Amino acid sequence: AMNRVQLLGRVGQDPIMRQVDGKNPVTIFSLATNEMWRTGESEVTQGGESDIQLCLFSCTIGDISQKTTWHRISVFRPGLRDVTYQYVKKGSRIYVEGKIDYGEYTDKNNVRRQATTIIA
């Protein structure tokens, strides 16, 4: 069994540190990844920004489409959690490795909701 995620993207806002009912604190931030592809091609290059920039100068391509995906990143490991909170800032370009977690929580209207997070 394997649950492993690798992301390279930009941080959406300065991380926050949260403490929930006596549990260990967690640092949380959002990360944006971009997928780019050329119109009329089904192939999607993950984070292939540099490939496309190079291509702009050396070959003729159609319009470039881009899709941004936002990921919620949670950092529980004590050392990493504190370093992340201190040094990661909005706009930073970072690499995150972790596992995907499909948690559930109850919102303020008592509705059970799915919360997908990457445990870094």
PDB file of C-alpha atoms in Angstrom:
ATOM      1  CA  ALA A   1       0.000   0.000   0.000  1.00  0.00           C
ATOM      2  CA  MET A   2       1.253   3.458  -0.818  1.00  0.00           C
ATOM      3  CA  ASN A   3      -0.102   6.934  -0.150  1.00  0.00           C
ATOM      4  CA  ARG A   4       2.406   9.518  -1.307  1.00  0.00           C
ATOM      5  CA  VAL A   5       1.900  12.990  -2.750  1.00  0.00           C
ATOM      6  CA  GLN A   6       4.502  15.316  -4.290  1.00  0.00           C
ATOM      7  CA  LEU A   7       3.589  18.933  -4.951  1.00  0.00           C
ATOM      8  CA  LEU A   8       5.530  21.906  -6.273  1.00  0.00           C
ATOM      9  CA  GLY A   9       3.684  25.180  -6.107  1.00  0.00           C
ATOM     10  CA  ARG A  10       3.171  28.597  -4.571  1.00  0.00           C
ATOM     11  CA  VAL A  11       1.914  29.343  -1.084  1.00  0.00           C
ATOM     12  CA  GLY A  12      -1.454  31.125  -1.034  1.00  0.00           C
ATOM     13  CA  GLN A  13      -1.197  32.903   2.309  1.00  0.00           C
ATOM     14  CA  ASP A  14       1.099  33.045   5.345  1.00  0.00           C
ATOM     15  CA  PRO A  15       0.731  29.801   7.318  1.00  0.00           C
ATOM     16  CA  ILE A  16      -1.326  29.793  10.502  1.00  0.00           C
ATOM     17  CA  MET A  17      -0.767  27.632  13.580  1.00  0.00           C
ATOM     18  CA  ARG A  18      -3.822  26.066  15.150  1.00  0.00           C
ATOM     19  CA  GLN A  19      -4.396  24.156  18.322  1.00  0.00           C
ATOM     20  CA  VAL A  20      -7.556  22.082  18.594  1.00  0.00           C
ATOM     21  CA  ASP A  21      -8.853  20.790  21.949  1.00  0.00           C
ATOM     22  CA  GLY A  22      -5.602  19.975  23.733  1.00  0.00           C
ATOM     23  CA  LYS A  23      -4.088  18.207  20.714  1.00  0.00           C
ATOM     24  CA  ASN A  24      -0.656  19.105  19.358  1.00  0.00           C
ATOM     25  CA  PRO A  25      -0.562  22.305  17.295  1.00  0.00           C
ATOM     26  CA  VAL A  26      -0.710  22.079  13.500  1.00  0.00           C
ATOM     27  CA  THR A  27       0.579  24.543  10.903  1.00  0.00           C
ATOM     28  CA  ILE A  28      -1.821  24.990   7.975  1.00  0.00           C
ATOM     29  CA  PHE A  29      -1.439  26.735   4.632  1.00  0.00           C
ATOM     30  CA  SER A  30      -2.752  26.500   1.090  1.00  0.00           C
ATOM     31  CA  LEU A  31      -0.614  25.643  -1.914  1.00  0.00           C
ATOM     32  CA  ALA A  32      -1.466  26.354  -5.552  1.00  0.00           C
ATOM     33  CA  THR A  33      -0.244  24.091  -8.340  1.00  0.00           C
ATOM     34  CA  ASN A  34      -0.616  24.919 -12.022  1.00  0.00           C
ATOM     35  CA  GLU A  35      -1.197  22.549 -14.893  1.00  0.00           C
ATOM     36  CA  MET A  36      -0.596  23.923 -18.365  1.00  0.00           C
ATOM     37  CA  TRP A  37      -1.483  22.468 -21.710  1.00  0.00           C
ATOM     38  CA  ARG A  38      -1.748  23.596 -25.284  1.00  0.00           C
ATOM     39  CA  THR A  39      -5.228  23.937 -26.704  1.00  0.00           C
ATOM     40  CA  GLY A  40      -6.051  21.027 -28.969  1.00  0.00           C
ATOM     41  CA  GLU A  41      -3.721  18.667 -27.107  1.00  0.00           C
ATOM     42  CA  SER A  42      -4.930  16.343 -24.418  1.00  0.00           C
ATOM     43  CA  GLU A  43      -1.525  15.930 -22.802  1.00  0.00           C
ATOM     44  CA  VAL A  44      -1.163  17.832 -19.540  1.00  0.00           C
ATOM     45  CA  THR A  45       2.271  18.815 -18.270  1.00  0.00           C
ATOM     46  CA  GLN A  46       2.387  19.034 -14.510  1.00  0.00           C
ATOM     47  CA  GLY A  47       4.118  22.247 -13.520  1.00  0.00           C
ATOM     48  CA  GLY A  48       5.697  22.383 -16.961  1.00  0.00           C
ATOM     49  CA  GLU A  49       6.109  26.136 -16.896  1.00  0.00           C
ATOM     50  CA  SER A  50       9.727  26.124 -18.078  1.00  0.00           C
ATOM     51  CA  ASP A  51       8.994  23.716 -20.976  1.00  0.00           C
ATOM     52  CA  ILE A  52       6.309  26.027 -22.232  1.00  0.00           C
ATOM     53  CA  GLN A  53       8.411  29.175 -21.770  1.00  0.00           C
ATOM     54  CA  LEU A  54      11.194  27.566 -23.806  1.00  0.00           C
ATOM     55  CA  CYS A  55       8.689  26.551 -26.437  1.00  0.00           C
ATOM     56  CA  LEU A  56       7.361  30.084 -26.765  1.00  0.00           C
ATOM     57  CA  PHE A  57      10.690  31.101 -28.252  1.00  0.00           C
ATOM     58  CA  SER A  58      11.535  28.040 -30.298  1.00  0.00           C
ATOM     59  CA  CYS A  59       8.327  26.618 -31.743  1.00  0.00           C
ATOM     60  CA  THR A  60       4.855  27.568 -32.833  1.00  0.00           C
ATOM     61  CA  ILE A  61       2.152  26.449 -30.442  1.00  0.00           C
ATOM     62  CA  GLY A  62      -1.516  27.217 -30.004  1.00  0.00           C
ATOM     63  CA  ASP A  63      -3.044  28.971 -27.027  1.00  0.00           C
ATOM     64  CA  ILE A  64      -1.907  27.797 -23.633  1.00  0.00           C
ATOM     65  CA  SER A  65      -4.558  26.875 -21.100  1.00  0.00           C
ATOM     66  CA  GLN A  66      -3.823  26.778 -17.404  1.00  0.00           C
ATOM     67  CA  LYS A  67      -5.655  25.292 -14.443  1.00  0.00           C
ATOM     68  CA  THR A  68      -4.827  26.146 -10.842  1.00  0.00           C
ATOM     69  CA  THR A  69      -5.560  23.612  -8.098  1.00  0.00           C
ATOM     70  CA  TRP A  70      -5.512  24.587  -4.430  1.00  0.00           C
ATOM     71  CA  HIS A  71      -4.310  22.111  -1.798  1.00  0.00           C
ATOM     72  CA  ARG A  72      -4.659  22.359   1.962  1.00  0.00           C
ATOM     73  CA  ILE A  73      -1.364  21.441   3.643  1.00  0.00           C
ATOM     74  CA  SER A  74      -1.159  20.407   7.317  1.00  0.00           C
ATOM     75  CA  VAL A  75       2.163  20.074   9.126  1.00  0.00           C
ATOM     76  CA  PHE A  76       2.050  18.149  12.414  1.00  0.00           C
ATOM     77  CA  ARG A  77       5.688  17.073  12.876  1.00  0.00           C
ATOM     78  CA  PRO A  78       7.051  19.392  15.628  1.00  0.00           C
ATOM     79  CA  GLY A  79      10.329  20.583  14.041  1.00  0.00           C
ATOM     80  CA  LEU A  80       8.847  20.915  10.568  1.00  0.00           C
ATOM     81  CA  ARG A  81       5.686  22.528  11.888  1.00  0.00           C
ATOM     82  CA  ASP A  82       7.615  25.362  13.583  1.00  0.00           C
ATOM     83  CA  VAL A  83      10.029  25.939  10.673  1.00  0.00           C
ATOM     84  CA  THR A  84       7.081  26.079   8.272  1.00  0.00           C
ATOM     85  CA  TYR A  85       5.258  28.599  10.439  1.00  0.00           C
ATOM     86  CA  GLN A  86       8.378  30.780  10.762  1.00  0.00           C
ATOM     87  CA  TYR A  87       9.818  30.759   7.260  1.00  0.00           C
ATOM     88  CA  VAL A  88       7.140  29.885   4.713  1.00  0.00           C
ATOM     89  CA  LYS A  89       5.449  33.030   3.420  1.00  0.00           C
ATOM     90  CA  LYS A  90       2.697  33.896   0.954  1.00  0.00           C
ATOM     91  CA  GLY A  91       4.101  33.591  -2.585  1.00  0.00           C
ATOM     92  CA  SER A  92       6.951  31.225  -1.613  1.00  0.00           C
ATOM     93  CA  ARG A  93       7.590  28.507  -4.180  1.00  0.00           C
ATOM     94  CA  ILE A  94       7.964  25.259  -2.274  1.00  0.00           C
ATOM     95  CA  TYR A  95       8.093  21.498  -2.683  1.00  0.00           C
ATOM     96  CA  VAL A  96       5.863  19.458  -0.386  1.00  0.00           C
ATOM     97  CA  GLU A  97       5.913  15.720   0.119  1.00  0.00           C
ATOM     98  CA  GLY A  98       3.335  13.921   2.197  1.00  0.00           C
ATOM     99  CA  LYS A  99       0.217  11.801   2.212  1.00  0.00           C
ATOM    100  CA  ILE A 100      -3.369  12.605   1.343  1.00  0.00           C
ATOM    101  CA  ASP A 101      -5.921  12.446   4.122  1.00  0.00           C
ATOM    102  CA  TYR A 102      -9.694  12.466   3.647  1.00  0.00           C
ATOM    103  CA  GLY A 103     -10.946  13.610   7.038  1.00  0.00           C
ATOM    104  CA  GLU A 104     -14.443  14.504   8.146  1.00  0.00           C
ATOM    105  CA  TYR A 105     -15.564  17.330  10.362  1.00  0.00           C
ATOM    106  CA  THR A 106     -18.854  18.768  11.553  1.00  0.00           C
ATOM    107  CA  ASP A 107     -19.463  22.393  10.582  1.00  0.00           C
ATOM    108  CA  LYS A 108     -21.243  25.002  12.700  1.00  0.00           C
ATOM    109  CA  ASN A 109     -24.633  23.922  11.295  1.00  0.00           C
ATOM    110  CA  ASN A 110     -23.918  20.355  12.434  1.00  0.00           C
ATOM    111  CA  VAL A 111     -23.427  19.128   8.857  1.00  0.00           C
ATOM    112  CA  ARG A 112     -20.765  16.471   8.305  1.00  0.00           C
ATOM    113  CA  ARG A 113     -18.262  17.609   5.669  1.00  0.00           C
ATOM    114  CA  GLN A 114     -15.290  16.085   3.890  1.00  0.00           C
ATOM    115  CA  ALA A 115     -11.937  17.845   4.373  1.00  0.00           C
ATOM    116  CA  THR A 116      -9.123  16.739   2.114  1.00  0.00           C
ATOM    117  CA  THR A 117      -5.673  17.705   3.370  1.00  0.00           C
ATOM    118  CA  ILE A 118      -2.083  16.833   2.585  1.00  0.00           C
ATOM    119  CA  ILE A 119      -0.186  15.763   5.710  1.00  0.00           C
ATOM    120  CA  ALA A 120       3.287  17.118   4.941  1.00  0.00           C
TER     121      ALA A 120
END
